[in-house]
Amino acid sequence: PHINVLAGLTPEQFKEVRGCLLTCILATDMARHSEYMVKMRAFASSRDAIEGREKTDRLFLMEILLKSADISNVIKPFPLAQKWAFRVVEEFFEQGDKERHANLPVTPMYDRQKQSPCGMQLGFIDFVCKETFALLAQLL
């Protein structure tokens, strides 16, 4: 509460920083993952230096860096990655349990009766992480 890193900004600067932060946070929404992969492929195929990029391109780089950090548990040392994987899977399963308890259709990915934690993690790595980190490596 005593530290406000944005305190010295003008109202205009504050608005710009806040907008950038919100945009970056929204980039972590997995509902938009395919959209980001399309953008990342196009971005990676252009060979321009990062320094020469437009402001919107630099914002996109910040978005994909935060998006990549958000899914980075899979590239941590195995004991830590395993702990986080089980936490995420348990959170999903608890959501499915709540859906079942409320007599709602259970989201297939959240159904502990039909999913395996290992299979879920392998799918996440294969369909989300591999390409994201490969494209990120091209950009950096």
mmCIF file of N, CA, C and O in Angstrom, residues 4-6 18 20 24 26 32 34-35 38 42 63 65 69 83-85 91 101-102 110 122 124 127-128 138:
data_model
loop_
_atom_site.group_PDB
_atom_site.id
_atom_site.type_symbol
_atom_site.label_atom_id
_atom_site.label_comp_id
_atom_site.label_asym_id
_atom_site.label_seq_id
_atom_site.Cartn_x
_atom_site.Cartn_y
_atom_site.Cartn_z
ATOM 1 N N ASN A 4 3.688 2.896 -4.710
ATOM 2 C CA ASN A 4 2.873 3.064 -5.911
ATOM 3 C C ASN A 4 3.815 3.402 -7.057
ATOM 4 O O ASN A 4 4.214 4.561 -7.217
ATOM 5 N N VAL A 5 4.181 2.412 -7.829
ATOM 6 C CA VAL A 5 5.144 2.617 -8.908
ATOM 7 C C VAL A 5 4.597 3.512 -10.009
ATOM 8 O O VAL A 5 5.348 3.997 -10.840
ATOM 9 N N LEU A 6 3.310 3.749 -10.011
ATOM 10 C CA LEU A 6 2.695 4.602 -11.034
ATOM 11 C C LEU A 6 2.423 6.015 -10.535
ATOM 12 O O LEU A 6 1.894 6.842 -11.268
ATOM 13 N N ARG A 18 -1.844 1.778 -17.927
ATOM 14 C CA ARG A 18 -2.957 0.913 -17.517
ATOM 15 C C ARG A 18 -3.511 0.151 -18.728
ATOM 16 O O ARG A 18 -3.777 -1.051 -18.645
ATOM 17 N N CYS A 20 -1.913 -0.672 -21.463
ATOM 18 C CA CYS A 20 -0.932 -1.697 -21.838
ATOM 19 C C CYS A 20 -1.021 -2.901 -20.911
ATOM 20 O O CYS A 20 -0.997 -4.048 -21.368
ATOM 21 N N CYS A 24 -2.072 -6.712 -21.975
ATOM 22 C CA CYS A 24 -1.170 -7.844 -21.725
ATOM 23 C C CYS A 24 -1.855 -8.925 -20.892
ATOM 24 O O CYS A 24 -1.718 -10.117 -21.179
ATOM 25 N N LEU A 26 -5.055 -9.564 -20.718
ATOM 26 C CA LEU A 26 -6.075 -10.227 -21.547
ATOM 27 C C LEU A 26 -5.448 -11.201 -22.542
ATOM 28 O O LEU A 26 -6.108 -12.133 -22.993
ATOM 29 N N ARG A 32 -8.418 -16.987 -26.562
ATOM 30 C CA ARG A 32 -7.827 -16.251 -27.694
ATOM 31 C C ARG A 32 -6.499 -16.862 -28.149
ATOM 32 O O ARG A 32 -5.772 -16.248 -28.923
ATOM 33 N N SER A 34 -5.648 -19.313 -30.240
ATOM 34 C CA SER A 34 -5.481 -19.499 -31.693
ATOM 35 C C SER A 34 -5.208 -18.178 -32.390
ATOM 36 O O SER A 34 -4.354 -18.099 -33.283
ATOM 37 N N GLU A 35 -5.910 -17.152 -31.984
ATOM 38 C CA GLU A 35 -5.705 -15.814 -32.549
ATOM 39 C C GLU A 35 -4.255 -15.357 -32.328
ATOM 40 O O GLU A 35 -3.613 -14.827 -33.233
ATOM 41 N N VAL A 38 -1.772 -17.242 -34.650
ATOM 42 C CA VAL A 38 -1.778 -16.686 -36.010
ATOM 43 C C VAL A 38 -0.916 -15.422 -36.052
ATOM 44 O O VAL A 38 -0.070 -15.251 -36.937
ATOM 45 N N ALA A 42 2.823 -14.809 -38.031
ATOM 46 C CA ALA A 42 3.048 -13.704 -38.958
ATOM 47 C C ALA A 42 4.187 -12.815 -38.463
ATOM 48 O O ALA A 42 5.051 -12.393 -39.242
ATOM 49 N N GLU A 63 2.651 -8.560 -24.897
ATOM 50 C CA GLU A 63 1.539 -9.492 -24.705
ATOM 51 C C GLU A 63 2.014 -10.932 -24.773
ATOM 52 O O GLU A 63 1.656 -11.758 -23.930
ATOM 53 N N LEU A 65 5.020 -12.091 -24.377
ATOM 54 C CA LEU A 65 5.925 -12.413 -23.268
ATOM 55 C C LEU A 65 5.125 -12.769 -22.021
ATOM 56 O O LEU A 65 5.449 -13.745 -21.327
ATOM 57 N N ALA A 69 4.894 -16.371 -20.203
ATOM 58 C CA ALA A 69 5.173 -16.515 -18.766
ATOM 59 C C ALA A 69 4.013 -17.216 -18.069
ATOM 60 O O ALA A 69 4.226 -18.027 -17.164
ATOM 61 N N LYS A 83 4.112 -30.104 -9.619
ATOM 62 C CA LYS A 83 3.269 -29.545 -8.561
ATOM 63 C C LYS A 83 2.229 -28.581 -9.158
ATOM 64 O O LYS A 83 1.043 -28.655 -8.841
ATOM 65 N N TRP A 84 2.677 -27.690 -10.046
ATOM 66 C CA TRP A 84 1.758 -26.732 -10.656
ATOM 67 C C TRP A 84 0.765 -27.417 -11.581
ATOM 68 O O TRP A 84 -0.412 -27.038 -11.638
ATOM 69 N N ALA A 85 1.203 -28.430 -12.300
ATOM 70 C CA ALA A 85 0.296 -29.148 -13.199
ATOM 71 C C ALA A 85 -0.852 -29.769 -12.406
ATOM 72 O O ALA A 85 -2.023 -29.656 -12.783
ATOM 73 N N GLU A 91 -7.869 -27.683 -9.934
ATOM 74 C CA GLU A 91 -8.764 -26.529 -10.060
ATOM 75 C C GLU A 91 -9.816 -26.788 -11.148
ATOM 76 O O GLU A 91 -10.994 -26.488 -10.969
ATOM 77 N N HIS A 101 -22.586 -30.740 -9.520
ATOM 78 C CA HIS A 101 -23.403 -30.515 -8.329
ATOM 79 C C HIS A 101 -24.580 -29.576 -8.632
ATOM 80 O O HIS A 101 -25.661 -29.722 -8.048
ATOM 81 N N ALA A 102 -24.389 -28.623 -9.554
ATOM 82 C CA ALA A 102 -25.455 -27.679 -9.922
ATOM 83 C C ALA A 102 -26.346 -28.239 -11.034
ATOM 84 O O ALA A 102 -27.163 -27.512 -11.584
ATOM 85 N N TYR A 110 -13.106 -30.535 -17.758
ATOM 86 C CA TYR A 110 -13.170 -30.411 -16.301
ATOM 87 C C TYR A 110 -13.760 -31.642 -15.628
ATOM 88 O O TYR A 110 -13.974 -31.644 -14.425
ATOM 89 N N LEU A 122 -0.248 -33.517 -21.105
ATOM 90 C CA LEU A 122 0.361 -33.793 -22.411
ATOM 91 C C LEU A 122 -0.333 -33.018 -23.518
ATOM 92 O O LEU A 122 0.315 -32.471 -24.410
ATOM 93 N N PHE A 124 -1.924 -30.177 -23.194
ATOM 94 C CA PHE A 124 -1.564 -28.775 -23.004
ATOM 95 C C PHE A 124 -0.183 -28.490 -23.586
ATOM 96 O O PHE A 124 0.015 -27.504 -24.292
ATOM 97 N N PHE A 127 -0.430 -29.033 -27.624
ATOM 98 C CA PHE A 127 -1.281 -28.141 -28.404
ATOM 99 C C PHE A 127 -1.164 -26.671 -28.034
ATOM 100 O O PHE A 127 -1.637 -25.819 -28.782
ATOM 101 N N VAL A 128 -0.534 -26.364 -26.919
ATOM 102 C CA VAL A 128 -0.411 -24.963 -26.514
ATOM 103 C C VAL A 128 1.054 -24.552 -26.385
ATOM 104 O O VAL A 128 1.498 -23.601 -27.023
ATOM 105 N N GLN A 138 11.945 -17.812 -31.809
ATOM 106 C CA GLN A 138 12.244 -17.161 -33.079
ATOM 107 C C GLN A 138 12.252 -15.641 -32.940
ATOM 108 O O GLN A 138 12.985 -14.947 -33.633
#
